[in-house]
Coordinates of C-alpha atoms in Angstrom, one line a residue:
X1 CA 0.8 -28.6 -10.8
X2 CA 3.3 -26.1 -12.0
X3 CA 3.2 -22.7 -10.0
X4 CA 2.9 -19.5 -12.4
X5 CA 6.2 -18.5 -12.1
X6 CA 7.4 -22.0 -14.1
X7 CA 4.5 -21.0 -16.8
X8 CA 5.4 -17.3 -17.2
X9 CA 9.6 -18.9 -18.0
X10 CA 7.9 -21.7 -20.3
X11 CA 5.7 -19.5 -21.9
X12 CA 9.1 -17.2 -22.6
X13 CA 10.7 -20.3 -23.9
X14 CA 11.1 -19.9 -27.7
X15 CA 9.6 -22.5 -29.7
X16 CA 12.6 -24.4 -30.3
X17 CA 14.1 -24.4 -27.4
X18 CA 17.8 -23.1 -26.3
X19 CA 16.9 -19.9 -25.1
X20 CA 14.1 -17.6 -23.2
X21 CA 12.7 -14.5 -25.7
X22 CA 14.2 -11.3 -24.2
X23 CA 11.9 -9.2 -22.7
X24 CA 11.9 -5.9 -20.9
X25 CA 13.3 -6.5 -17.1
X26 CA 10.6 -4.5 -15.7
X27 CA 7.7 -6.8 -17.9
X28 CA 9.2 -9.7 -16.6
X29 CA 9.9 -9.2 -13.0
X30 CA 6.3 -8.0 -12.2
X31 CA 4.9 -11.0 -14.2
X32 CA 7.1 -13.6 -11.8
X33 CA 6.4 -10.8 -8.7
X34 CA 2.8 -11.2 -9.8
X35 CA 2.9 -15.0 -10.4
X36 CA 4.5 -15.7 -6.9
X37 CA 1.5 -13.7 -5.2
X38 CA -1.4 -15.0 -7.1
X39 CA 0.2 -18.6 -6.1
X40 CA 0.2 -17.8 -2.4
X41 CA -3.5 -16.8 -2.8
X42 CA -4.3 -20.0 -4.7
X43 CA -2.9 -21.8 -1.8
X44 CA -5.0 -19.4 0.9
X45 CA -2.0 -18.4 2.5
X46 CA -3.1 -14.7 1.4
X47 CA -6.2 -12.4 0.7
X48 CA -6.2 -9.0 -0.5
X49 CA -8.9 -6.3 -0.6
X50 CA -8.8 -2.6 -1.6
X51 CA -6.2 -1.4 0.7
X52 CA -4.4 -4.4 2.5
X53 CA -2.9 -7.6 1.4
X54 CA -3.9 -10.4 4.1
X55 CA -1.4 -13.5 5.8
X56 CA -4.3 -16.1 6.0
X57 CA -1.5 -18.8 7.0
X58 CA 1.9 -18.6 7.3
X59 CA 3.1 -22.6 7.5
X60 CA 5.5 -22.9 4.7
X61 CA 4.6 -24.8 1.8
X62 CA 8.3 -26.5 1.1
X63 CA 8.1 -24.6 -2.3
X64 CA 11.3 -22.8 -3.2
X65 CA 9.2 -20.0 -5.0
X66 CA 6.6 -19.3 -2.9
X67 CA 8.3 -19.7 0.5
X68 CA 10.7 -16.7 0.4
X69 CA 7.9 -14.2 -0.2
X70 CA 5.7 -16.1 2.5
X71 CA 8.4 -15.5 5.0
X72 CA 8.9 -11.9 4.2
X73 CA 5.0 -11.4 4.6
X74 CA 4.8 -12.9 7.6
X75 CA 7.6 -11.1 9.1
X76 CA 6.5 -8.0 7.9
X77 CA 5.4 -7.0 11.3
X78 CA 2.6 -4.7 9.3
X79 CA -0.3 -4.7 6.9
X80 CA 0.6 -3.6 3.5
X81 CA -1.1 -2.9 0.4
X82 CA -1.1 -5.5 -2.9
X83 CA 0.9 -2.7 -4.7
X84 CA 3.6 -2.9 -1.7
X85 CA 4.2 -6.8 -1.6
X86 CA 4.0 -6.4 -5.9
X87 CA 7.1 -4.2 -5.4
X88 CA 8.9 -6.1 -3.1
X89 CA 8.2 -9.6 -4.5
X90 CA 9.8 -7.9 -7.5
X91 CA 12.7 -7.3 -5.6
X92 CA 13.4 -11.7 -5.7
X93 CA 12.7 -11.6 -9.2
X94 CA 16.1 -13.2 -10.2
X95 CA 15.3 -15.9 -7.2
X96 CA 12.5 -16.5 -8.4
X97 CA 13.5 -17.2 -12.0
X98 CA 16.0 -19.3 -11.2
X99 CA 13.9 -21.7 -8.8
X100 CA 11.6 -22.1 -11.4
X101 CA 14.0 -23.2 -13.9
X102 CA 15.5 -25.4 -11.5
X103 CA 12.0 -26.8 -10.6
X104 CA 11.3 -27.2 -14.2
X105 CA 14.4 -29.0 -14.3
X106 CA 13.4 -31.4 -12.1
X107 CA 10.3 -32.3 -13.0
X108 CA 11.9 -33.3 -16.1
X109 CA 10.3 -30.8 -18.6
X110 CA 13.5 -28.7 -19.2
X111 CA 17.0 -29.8 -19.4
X112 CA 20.2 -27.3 -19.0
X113 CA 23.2 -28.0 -21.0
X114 CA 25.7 -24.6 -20.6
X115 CA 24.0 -21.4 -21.4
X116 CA 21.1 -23.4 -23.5
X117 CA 17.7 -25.2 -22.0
X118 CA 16.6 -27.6 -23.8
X119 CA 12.7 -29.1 -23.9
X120 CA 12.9 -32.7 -22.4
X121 CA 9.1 -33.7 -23.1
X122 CA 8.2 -32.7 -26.9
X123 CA 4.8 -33.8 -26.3
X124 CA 2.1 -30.5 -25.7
X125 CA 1.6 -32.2 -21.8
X126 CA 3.9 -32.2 -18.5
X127 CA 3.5 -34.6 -16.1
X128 CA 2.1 -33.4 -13.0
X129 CA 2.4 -34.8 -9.4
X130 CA -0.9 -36.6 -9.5
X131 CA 0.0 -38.7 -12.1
X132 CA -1.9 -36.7 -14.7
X133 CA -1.3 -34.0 -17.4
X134 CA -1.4 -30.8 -18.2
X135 CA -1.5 -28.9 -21.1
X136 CA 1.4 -27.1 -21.9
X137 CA 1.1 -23.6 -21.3
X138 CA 1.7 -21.8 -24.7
X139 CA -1.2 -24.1 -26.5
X140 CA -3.6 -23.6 -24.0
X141 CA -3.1 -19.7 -23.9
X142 CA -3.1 -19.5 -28.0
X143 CA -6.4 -22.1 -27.8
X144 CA -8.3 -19.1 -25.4
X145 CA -7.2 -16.4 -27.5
X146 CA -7.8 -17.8 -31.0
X147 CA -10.0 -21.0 -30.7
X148 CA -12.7 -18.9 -27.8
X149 CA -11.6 -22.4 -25.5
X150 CA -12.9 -21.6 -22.1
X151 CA -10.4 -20.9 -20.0
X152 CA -9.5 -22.3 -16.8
X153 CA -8.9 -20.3 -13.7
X154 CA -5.2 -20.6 -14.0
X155 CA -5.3 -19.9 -17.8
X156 CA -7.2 -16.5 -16.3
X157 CA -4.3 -15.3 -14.2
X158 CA -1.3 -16.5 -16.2
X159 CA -3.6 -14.0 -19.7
X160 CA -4.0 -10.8 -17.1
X161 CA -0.3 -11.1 -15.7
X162 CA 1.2 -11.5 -19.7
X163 CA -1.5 -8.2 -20.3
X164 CA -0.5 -6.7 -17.1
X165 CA 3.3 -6.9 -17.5
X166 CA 3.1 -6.0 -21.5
X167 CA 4.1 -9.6 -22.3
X168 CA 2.0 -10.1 -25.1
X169 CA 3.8 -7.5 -27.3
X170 CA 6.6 -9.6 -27.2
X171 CA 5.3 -13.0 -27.7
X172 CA 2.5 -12.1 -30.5
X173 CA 3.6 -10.3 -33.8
X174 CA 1.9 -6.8 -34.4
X175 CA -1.4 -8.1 -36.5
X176 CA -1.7 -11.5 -33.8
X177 CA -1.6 -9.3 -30.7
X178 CA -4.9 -6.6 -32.3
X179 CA -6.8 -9.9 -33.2
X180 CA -6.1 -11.0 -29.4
X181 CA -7.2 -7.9 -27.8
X182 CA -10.7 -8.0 -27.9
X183 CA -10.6 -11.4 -26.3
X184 CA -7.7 -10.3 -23.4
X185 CA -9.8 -7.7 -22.4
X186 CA -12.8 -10.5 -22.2
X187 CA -10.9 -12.6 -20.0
X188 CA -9.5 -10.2 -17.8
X189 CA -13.2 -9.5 -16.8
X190 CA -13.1 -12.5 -15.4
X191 CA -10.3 -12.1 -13.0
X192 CA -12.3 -12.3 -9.5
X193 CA -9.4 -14.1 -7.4
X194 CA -6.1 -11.6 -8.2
X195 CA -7.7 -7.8 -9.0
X196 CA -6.2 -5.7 -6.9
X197 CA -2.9 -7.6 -7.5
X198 CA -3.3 -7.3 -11.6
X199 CA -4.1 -3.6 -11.0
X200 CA -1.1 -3.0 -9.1
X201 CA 1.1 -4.8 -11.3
X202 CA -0.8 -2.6 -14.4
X203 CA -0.2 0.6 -12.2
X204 CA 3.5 -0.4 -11.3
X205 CA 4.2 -1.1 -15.3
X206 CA 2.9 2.0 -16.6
X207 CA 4.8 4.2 -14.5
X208 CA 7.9 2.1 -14.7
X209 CA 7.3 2.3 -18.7
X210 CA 7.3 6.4 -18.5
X211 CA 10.6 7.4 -16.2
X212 CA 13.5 7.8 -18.5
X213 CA 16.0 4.9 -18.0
X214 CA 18.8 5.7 -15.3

């Protein structure tokens, strides 16, 4: 199964290929902050509640997106908030793009040549350690926002960290995005596993939107 943080760079991956859509540094570094985290919580090696953010278990999961910001939690020494490890998860943003790229890599879906990346499979599935397929991530998310497709708990996550992180501004022209919005906001009520992560990350974006760039 691809972790969120390969999702978040495929669904940045413009339709054609070669290159990932620019978008603002801050949008994308709390989506793959947020990705990472809602990953490790997926794999119960985190909990969060209203103040603190939990290590459940802190064995290593031989994943080289997850298992940097595992570490860090564990040797934290202290209890912090969501809003904290959001923050500091951040802080491997560029880490954690890259090891997604290069996982996509090798599972075959994406293919490097210089500066451009190029898609591998053009079928709409990706193989998946199991031996089944997934869905690729851009039709899945356009099928829950336009077709009302139930979505899956992952589907969940990967729409509130685009809405979170402003992502959808960028991937869905002006009229798409007020047509979506009705059904975002539906499916972010459904969010039971990652709130107080997705409100962090919505907290952290705002503010970061308002100071005056440096």
């Amino acid at each position: 199964m691809l972790r969120f943080a390969e999702e978040i760079m495929l669904l940045l991956l413009e339709s054609e290929g070669e290159r990932f859509l620019r978008v603002p540094d801050l949008s994308l570094r709390y989506a793959l902050a947020g990705g990472v985290l809602m990953d490790l919580a997926m794999e119960d090696r985190i909990d969060t509640d209203l103040e603190e953010l939990i290590l459940v278990d802190s064995t290593p999961l031989g994943d080289d997106i997850l298992d940097p910001v595992l570490a860090d939690i564990a040797n934290a020494g202290e209890t912090r908030d969501a809003r904290f490890w959001v923050e500091r998860a951040a802080e491997r943003a560029y880490e954690t793009r890259e090891a997604a790229i290069e996982q996509l890599i090798a599972r075959g879906i994406l293919e490097r040549r210089e500066d451009r990346f190029l898609w591998v499979l053009k079928a709409r599935r990706y193989p998946r350690v199991d031996g089944t397929a997934e869905v690729e991530v851009k039709l899945r998310i356009l099928e829950v926002l336009f077709e009302e497709v139930i979505p899956t708990p992952r589907d969940v996550v990967i729409i509130c960290l685009a809405d979170a992180c402003g992502l959808f501004t960028e991937l869905l022209p002006g009229e798409k995005y007020r047509q979506a919005l009705p059904r975002i906001e539906l499916v972010r009520k459904m969010d039971l596993i990652g709130r107080e992560v997705m409100a962090a990350i919505s907290d952290i974006w705002r503010v970061g939107r308002s100071l005056p760039p440096t």
